[in-house]
Short mmCIF file of C-alpha atoms in Angstrom, two decimals:
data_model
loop_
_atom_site.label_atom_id
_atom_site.label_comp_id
_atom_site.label_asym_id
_atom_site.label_seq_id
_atom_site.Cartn_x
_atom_site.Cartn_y
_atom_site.Cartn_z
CA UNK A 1 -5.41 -3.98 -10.68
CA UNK A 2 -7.60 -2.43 -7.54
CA UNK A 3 -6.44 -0.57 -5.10
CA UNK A 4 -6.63 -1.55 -1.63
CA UNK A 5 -6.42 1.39 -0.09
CA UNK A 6 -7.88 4.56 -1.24
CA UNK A 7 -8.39 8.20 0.26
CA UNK A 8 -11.96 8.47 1.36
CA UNK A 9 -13.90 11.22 -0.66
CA UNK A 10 -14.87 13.59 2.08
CA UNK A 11 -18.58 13.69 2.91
CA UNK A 12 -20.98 16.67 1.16
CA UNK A 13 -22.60 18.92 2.92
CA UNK A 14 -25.88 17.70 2.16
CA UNK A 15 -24.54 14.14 3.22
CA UNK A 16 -23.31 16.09 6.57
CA UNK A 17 -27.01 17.38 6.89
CA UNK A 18 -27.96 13.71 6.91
CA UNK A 19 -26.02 12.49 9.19
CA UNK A 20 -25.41 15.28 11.82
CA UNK A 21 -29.39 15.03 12.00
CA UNK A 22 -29.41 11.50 12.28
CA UNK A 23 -26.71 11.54 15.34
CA UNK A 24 -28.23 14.78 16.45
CA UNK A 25 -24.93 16.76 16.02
CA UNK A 26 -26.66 20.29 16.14
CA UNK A 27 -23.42 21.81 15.74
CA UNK A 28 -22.44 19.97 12.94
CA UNK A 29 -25.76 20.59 11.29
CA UNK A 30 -25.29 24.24 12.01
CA UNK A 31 -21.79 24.16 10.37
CA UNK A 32 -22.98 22.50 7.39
CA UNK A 33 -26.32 24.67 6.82
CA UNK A 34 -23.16 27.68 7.26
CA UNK A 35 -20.98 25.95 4.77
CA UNK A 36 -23.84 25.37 1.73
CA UNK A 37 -24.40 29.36 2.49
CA UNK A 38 -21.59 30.47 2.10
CA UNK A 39 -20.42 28.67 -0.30
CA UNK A 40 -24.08 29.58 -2.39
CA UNK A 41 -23.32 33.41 -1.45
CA UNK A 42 -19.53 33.30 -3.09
CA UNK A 43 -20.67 32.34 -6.15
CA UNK A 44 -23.86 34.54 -6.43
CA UNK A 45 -26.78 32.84 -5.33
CA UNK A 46 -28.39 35.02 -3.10
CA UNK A 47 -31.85 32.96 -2.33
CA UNK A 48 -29.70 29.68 -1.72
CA UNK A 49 -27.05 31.76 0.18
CA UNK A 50 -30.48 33.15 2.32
CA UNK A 51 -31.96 30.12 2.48
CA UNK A 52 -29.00 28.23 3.89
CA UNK A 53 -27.74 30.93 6.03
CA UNK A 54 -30.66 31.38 7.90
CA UNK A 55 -31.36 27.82 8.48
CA UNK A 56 -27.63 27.92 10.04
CA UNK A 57 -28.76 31.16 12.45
CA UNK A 58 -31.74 29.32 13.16
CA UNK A 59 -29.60 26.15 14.92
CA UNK A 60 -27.45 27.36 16.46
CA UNK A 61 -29.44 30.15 18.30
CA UNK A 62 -31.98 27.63 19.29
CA UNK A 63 -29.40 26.20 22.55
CA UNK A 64 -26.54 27.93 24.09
CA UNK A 65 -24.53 24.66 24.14
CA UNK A 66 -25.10 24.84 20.49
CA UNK A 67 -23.65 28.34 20.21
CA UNK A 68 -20.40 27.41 22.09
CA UNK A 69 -19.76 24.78 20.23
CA UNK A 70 -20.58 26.32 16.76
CA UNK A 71 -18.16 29.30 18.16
CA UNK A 72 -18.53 33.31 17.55
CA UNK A 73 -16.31 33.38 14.72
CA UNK A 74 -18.54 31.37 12.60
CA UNK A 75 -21.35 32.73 14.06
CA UNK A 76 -19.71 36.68 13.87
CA UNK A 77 -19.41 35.49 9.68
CA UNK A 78 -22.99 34.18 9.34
CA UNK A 79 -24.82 37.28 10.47
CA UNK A 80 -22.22 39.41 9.00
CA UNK A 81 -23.54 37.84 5.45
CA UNK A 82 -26.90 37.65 6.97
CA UNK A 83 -26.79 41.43 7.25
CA UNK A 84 -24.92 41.97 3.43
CA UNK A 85 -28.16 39.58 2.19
CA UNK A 86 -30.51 42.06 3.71
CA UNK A 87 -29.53 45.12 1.23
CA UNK A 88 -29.79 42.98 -1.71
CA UNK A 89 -32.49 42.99 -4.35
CA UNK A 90 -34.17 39.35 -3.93
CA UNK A 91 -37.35 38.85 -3.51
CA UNK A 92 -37.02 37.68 0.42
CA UNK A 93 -36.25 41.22 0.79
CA UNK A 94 -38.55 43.59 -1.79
CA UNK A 95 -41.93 41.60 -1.35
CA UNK A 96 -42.02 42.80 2.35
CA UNK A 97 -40.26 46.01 1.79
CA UNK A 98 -43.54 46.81 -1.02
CA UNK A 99 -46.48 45.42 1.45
CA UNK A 100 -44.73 47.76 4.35
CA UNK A 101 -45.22 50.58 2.14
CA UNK A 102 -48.75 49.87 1.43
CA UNK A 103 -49.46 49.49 4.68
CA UNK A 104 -48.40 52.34 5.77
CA UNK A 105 -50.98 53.81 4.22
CA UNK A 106 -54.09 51.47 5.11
CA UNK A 107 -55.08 52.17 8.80
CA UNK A 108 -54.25 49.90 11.97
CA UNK A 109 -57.81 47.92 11.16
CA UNK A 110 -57.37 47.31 7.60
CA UNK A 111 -53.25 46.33 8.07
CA UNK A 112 -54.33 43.43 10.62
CA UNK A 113 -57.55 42.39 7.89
CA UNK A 114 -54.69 41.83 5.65
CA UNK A 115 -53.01 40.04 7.72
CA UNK A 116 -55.69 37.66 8.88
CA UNK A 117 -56.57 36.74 5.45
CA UNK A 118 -52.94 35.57 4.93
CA UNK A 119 -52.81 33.75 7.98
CA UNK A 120 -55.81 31.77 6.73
CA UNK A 121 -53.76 30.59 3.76
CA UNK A 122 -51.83 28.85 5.98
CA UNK A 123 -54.27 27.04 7.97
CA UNK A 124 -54.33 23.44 5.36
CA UNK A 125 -50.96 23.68 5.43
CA UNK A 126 -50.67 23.49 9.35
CA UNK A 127 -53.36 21.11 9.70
CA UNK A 128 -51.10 18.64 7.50
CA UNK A 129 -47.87 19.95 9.75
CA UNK A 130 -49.25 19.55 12.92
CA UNK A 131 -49.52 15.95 12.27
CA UNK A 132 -45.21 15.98 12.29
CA UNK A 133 -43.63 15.40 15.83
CA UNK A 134 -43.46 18.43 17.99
CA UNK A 135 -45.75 20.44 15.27
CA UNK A 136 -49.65 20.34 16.75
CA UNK A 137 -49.24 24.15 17.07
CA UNK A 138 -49.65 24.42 13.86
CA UNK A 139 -52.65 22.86 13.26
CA UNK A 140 -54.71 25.55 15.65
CA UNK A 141 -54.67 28.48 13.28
CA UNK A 142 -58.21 27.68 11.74
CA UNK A 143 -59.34 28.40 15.30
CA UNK A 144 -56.91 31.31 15.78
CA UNK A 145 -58.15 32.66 12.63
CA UNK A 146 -62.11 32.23 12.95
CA UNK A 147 -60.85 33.76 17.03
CA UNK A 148 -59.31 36.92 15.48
CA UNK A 149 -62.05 37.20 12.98
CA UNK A 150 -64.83 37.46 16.14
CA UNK A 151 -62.71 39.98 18.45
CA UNK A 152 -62.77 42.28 15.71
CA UNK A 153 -66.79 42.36 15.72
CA UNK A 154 -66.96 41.90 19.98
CA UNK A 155 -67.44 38.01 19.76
CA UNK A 156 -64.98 36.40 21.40
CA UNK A 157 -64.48 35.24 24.53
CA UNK A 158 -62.31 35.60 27.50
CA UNK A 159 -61.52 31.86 26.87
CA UNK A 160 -61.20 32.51 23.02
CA UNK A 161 -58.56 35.13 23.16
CA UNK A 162 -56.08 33.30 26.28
CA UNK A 163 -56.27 30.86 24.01
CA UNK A 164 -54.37 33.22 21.71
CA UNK A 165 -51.95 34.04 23.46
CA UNK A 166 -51.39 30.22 24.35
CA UNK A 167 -50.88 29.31 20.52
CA UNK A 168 -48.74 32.30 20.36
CA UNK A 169 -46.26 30.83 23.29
CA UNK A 170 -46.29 27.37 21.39
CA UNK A 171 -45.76 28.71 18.06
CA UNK A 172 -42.88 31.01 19.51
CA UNK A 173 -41.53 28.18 21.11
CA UNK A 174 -41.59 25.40 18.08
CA UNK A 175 -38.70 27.76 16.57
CA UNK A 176 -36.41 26.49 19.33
CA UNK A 177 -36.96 23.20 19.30
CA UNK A 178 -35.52 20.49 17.28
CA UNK A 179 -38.84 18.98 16.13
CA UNK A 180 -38.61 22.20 13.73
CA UNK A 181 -35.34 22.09 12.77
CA UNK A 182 -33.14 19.44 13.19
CA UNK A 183 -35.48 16.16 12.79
CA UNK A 184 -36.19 16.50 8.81
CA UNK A 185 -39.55 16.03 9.69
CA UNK A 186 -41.30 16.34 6.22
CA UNK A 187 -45.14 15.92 4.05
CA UNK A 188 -45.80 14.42 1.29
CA UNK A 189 -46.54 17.32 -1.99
CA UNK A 190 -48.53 15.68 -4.83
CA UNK A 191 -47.38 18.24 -7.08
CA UNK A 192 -43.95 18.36 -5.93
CA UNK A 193 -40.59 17.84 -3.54
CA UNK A 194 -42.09 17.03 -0.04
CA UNK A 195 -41.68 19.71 2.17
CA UNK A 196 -40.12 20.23 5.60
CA UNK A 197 -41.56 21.95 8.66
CA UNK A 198 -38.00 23.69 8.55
CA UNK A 199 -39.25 25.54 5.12
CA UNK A 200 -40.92 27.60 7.35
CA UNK A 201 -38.14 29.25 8.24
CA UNK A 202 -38.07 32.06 5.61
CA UNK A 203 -39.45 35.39 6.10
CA UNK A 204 -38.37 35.20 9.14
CA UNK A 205 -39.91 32.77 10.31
CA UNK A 206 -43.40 31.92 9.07
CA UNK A 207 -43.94 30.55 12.88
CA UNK A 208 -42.38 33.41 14.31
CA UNK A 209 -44.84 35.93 12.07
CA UNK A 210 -47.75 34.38 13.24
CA UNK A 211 -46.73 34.82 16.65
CA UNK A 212 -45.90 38.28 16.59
CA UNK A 213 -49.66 38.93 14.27
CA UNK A 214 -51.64 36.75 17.51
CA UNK A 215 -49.25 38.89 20.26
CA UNK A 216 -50.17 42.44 18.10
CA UNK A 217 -53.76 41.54 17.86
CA UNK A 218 -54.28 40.69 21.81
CA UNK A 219 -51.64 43.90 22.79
CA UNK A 220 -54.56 46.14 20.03
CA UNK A 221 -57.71 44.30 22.17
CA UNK A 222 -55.64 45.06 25.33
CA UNK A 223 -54.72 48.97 24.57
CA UNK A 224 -58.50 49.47 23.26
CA UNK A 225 -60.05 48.11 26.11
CA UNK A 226 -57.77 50.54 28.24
CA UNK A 227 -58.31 53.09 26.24
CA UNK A 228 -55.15 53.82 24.75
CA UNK A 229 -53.28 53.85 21.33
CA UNK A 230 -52.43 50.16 19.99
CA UNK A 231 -49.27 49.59 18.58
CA UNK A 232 -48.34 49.54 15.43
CA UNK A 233 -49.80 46.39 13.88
CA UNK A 234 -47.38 44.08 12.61
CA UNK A 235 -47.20 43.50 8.73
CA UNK A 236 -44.59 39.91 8.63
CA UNK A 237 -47.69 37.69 8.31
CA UNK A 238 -48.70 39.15 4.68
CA UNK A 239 -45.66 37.57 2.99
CA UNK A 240 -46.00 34.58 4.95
CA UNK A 241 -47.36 32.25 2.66
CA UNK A 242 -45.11 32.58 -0.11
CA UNK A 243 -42.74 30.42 1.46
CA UNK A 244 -39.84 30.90 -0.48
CA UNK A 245 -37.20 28.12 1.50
CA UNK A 246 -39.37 25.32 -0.01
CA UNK A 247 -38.96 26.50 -3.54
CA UNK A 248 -35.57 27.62 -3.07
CA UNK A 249 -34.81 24.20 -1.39
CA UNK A 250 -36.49 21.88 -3.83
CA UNK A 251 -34.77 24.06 -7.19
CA UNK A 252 -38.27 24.56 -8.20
CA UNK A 253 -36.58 27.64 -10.72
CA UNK A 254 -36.21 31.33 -10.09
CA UNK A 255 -38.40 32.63 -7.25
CA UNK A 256 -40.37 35.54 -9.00
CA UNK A 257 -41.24 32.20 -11.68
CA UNK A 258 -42.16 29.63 -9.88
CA UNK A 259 -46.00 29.02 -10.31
CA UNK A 260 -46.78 29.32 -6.39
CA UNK A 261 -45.08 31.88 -5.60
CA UNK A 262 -46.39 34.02 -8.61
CA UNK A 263 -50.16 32.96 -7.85
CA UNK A 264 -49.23 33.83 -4.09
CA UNK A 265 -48.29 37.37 -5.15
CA UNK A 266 -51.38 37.86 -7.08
CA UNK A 267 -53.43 36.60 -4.02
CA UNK A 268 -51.40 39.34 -1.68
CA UNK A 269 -51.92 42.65 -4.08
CA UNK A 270 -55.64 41.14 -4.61
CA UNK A 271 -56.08 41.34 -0.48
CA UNK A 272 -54.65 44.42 -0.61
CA UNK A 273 -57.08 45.84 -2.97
CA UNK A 274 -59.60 44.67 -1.34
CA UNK A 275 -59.36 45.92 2.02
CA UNK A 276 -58.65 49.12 0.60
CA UNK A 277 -62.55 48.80 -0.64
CA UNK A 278 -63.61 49.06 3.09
CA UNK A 279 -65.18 45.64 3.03
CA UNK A 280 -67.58 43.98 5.70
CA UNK A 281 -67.36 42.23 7.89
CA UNK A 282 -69.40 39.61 6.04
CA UNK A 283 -67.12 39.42 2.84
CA UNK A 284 -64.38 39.32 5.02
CA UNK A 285 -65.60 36.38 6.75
CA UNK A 286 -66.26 34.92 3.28
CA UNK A 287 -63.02 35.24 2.06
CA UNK A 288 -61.30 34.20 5.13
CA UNK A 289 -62.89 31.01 5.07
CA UNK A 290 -62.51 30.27 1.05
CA UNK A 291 -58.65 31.03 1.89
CA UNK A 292 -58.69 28.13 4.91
CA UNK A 293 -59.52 25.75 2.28
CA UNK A 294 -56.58 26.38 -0.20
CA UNK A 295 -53.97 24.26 -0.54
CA UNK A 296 -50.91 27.22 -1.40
CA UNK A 297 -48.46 24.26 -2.54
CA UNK A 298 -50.77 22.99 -5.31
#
């Protein structure tokens, strides 16, 4: 005998990811981003708990409409555990904890050298991005990187650098709009999961970082040229192509273990090393472009 009538299973929250993006229910993505977090951070997983907590922050900061309907007590919780995350011992936290200490160290030059040469890591990786909806940002950080590269030696234009601070605006923006994270906009990996635009969204934003390294490099040119002290240069870039979402995301196995990230690692301490050798120009330019042609998910 079959029942006729049967309580219906409530939806998961990865179902509820599905289909708030599919009805574009921002709120309702946001609440069920918050609920895998939390839910990930009560029983002890910290990089799922960071992962999905963040990618909750992320929505519902993007729109005020969003916000209100989300409300503050959910949102009050979220960065409450956002902040609890940020004392604990995961590698989200300790990788960029260790390369601020080493910088601190370097000199303003060398600190931004480093950070170029990780922003050229990313440059395959945006090429195939920019190609998503809403994403052709990301596919101008060859130029921005060959750009920065030139300033440093007096090469670049007026033209060059505004367009700088244009990419900057666009890449700032793209962490606002939906095309980042609520479409499920995704590539194809050979070697793996395919990945989302949205696994950008650790380290604070691997968008965000290269915003803030562009804005710091044009506020240094623009001190310089006046004369004065530049800022302190900013350091998020370095970690930026670890990209630990996507291997959280995709259960690829414990962070410090998975292949990637471990061959990512090597390739930050190895920059590191080597600006420290006071390298030229040249060999920077060398490395720089060898980088541009990596593919970091292989």
């Amino acid at each position: 005998m079959f029942k006729l009538f049967g309580k219906k299973e409530s939806a998961s929250p990865e179902e509820k990811l599905a289909e708030c993006g599919k009805k574009k229910d921002w709120a309702g993505l946001a609440k069920a981003y918050y609920s895998l977090g939390t839910a990930a951070m009560d029983c002890g997983d910290l990089n799922r708990a960071q992962l999905w907590l963040h990618r909750a922050d992320t929505v519902y900061s993007a729109r005020d409409e969003v916000y209100e309907k989300v409300g503050e007590k959910l949102a009050d919780d979220c960065s409450g555990r956002i902040g609890r995350l940020e004392e604990e011992h995961i590698l989200y936290n300790d990788i960029p904890a260790q390369v601020e200490e080493k910088a601190a160290g370097l000199g303003d030059v060398r600190v931004r050298i480093w950070g170029l040469l990780s922003l050229a890591r990313l440059v395959k990786l945006g090429k195939r991005l920019s190609a998503l909806p809403g994403c052709g940002a990301l596919g101008r950080l060859d130029g921005a990187v060959d750009t920065v590269l030139n300033s440093f030696q007096g090469l670049s234009s007026g033209e060059e650098l505004n367009g700088l601070q244009d990419l900057g605006g666009a890449l700032y923006e793209l962490g606002d709009d939906p095309a980042f994270w609520g479409a499920g906009s995704e590539i194809p990996v050979p070697a793996g999961a395919p990945f989302q635009v949205f696994d950008l969204n650790g380290m604070m934003g691997v968008h965000l970082e290269a915003e803030a390294y562009l804005s710091g490099h044009l506020e240094m040119a623009a001190a310089l040229g006046q004369g004065q002290e530049p800022p302190a240069p900013e350091t998020g870039i370095i970690t930026g192509a670890l990209l630990p979402d996507y291997y959280v995301r995709t259960g690829a196995g414990p962070l410090e273990e998975v292949p990637q990230v471990r061959a990512e690692l090597e390739r930050i301490w190895s920059d590191y090393e080597f600006v420290c050798s006071g390298p030229s120009w040249e060999a920077v330019a060398q490395r720089a472009a060898k980088y541009k042609e990596l593919d970091i998910l292989a």
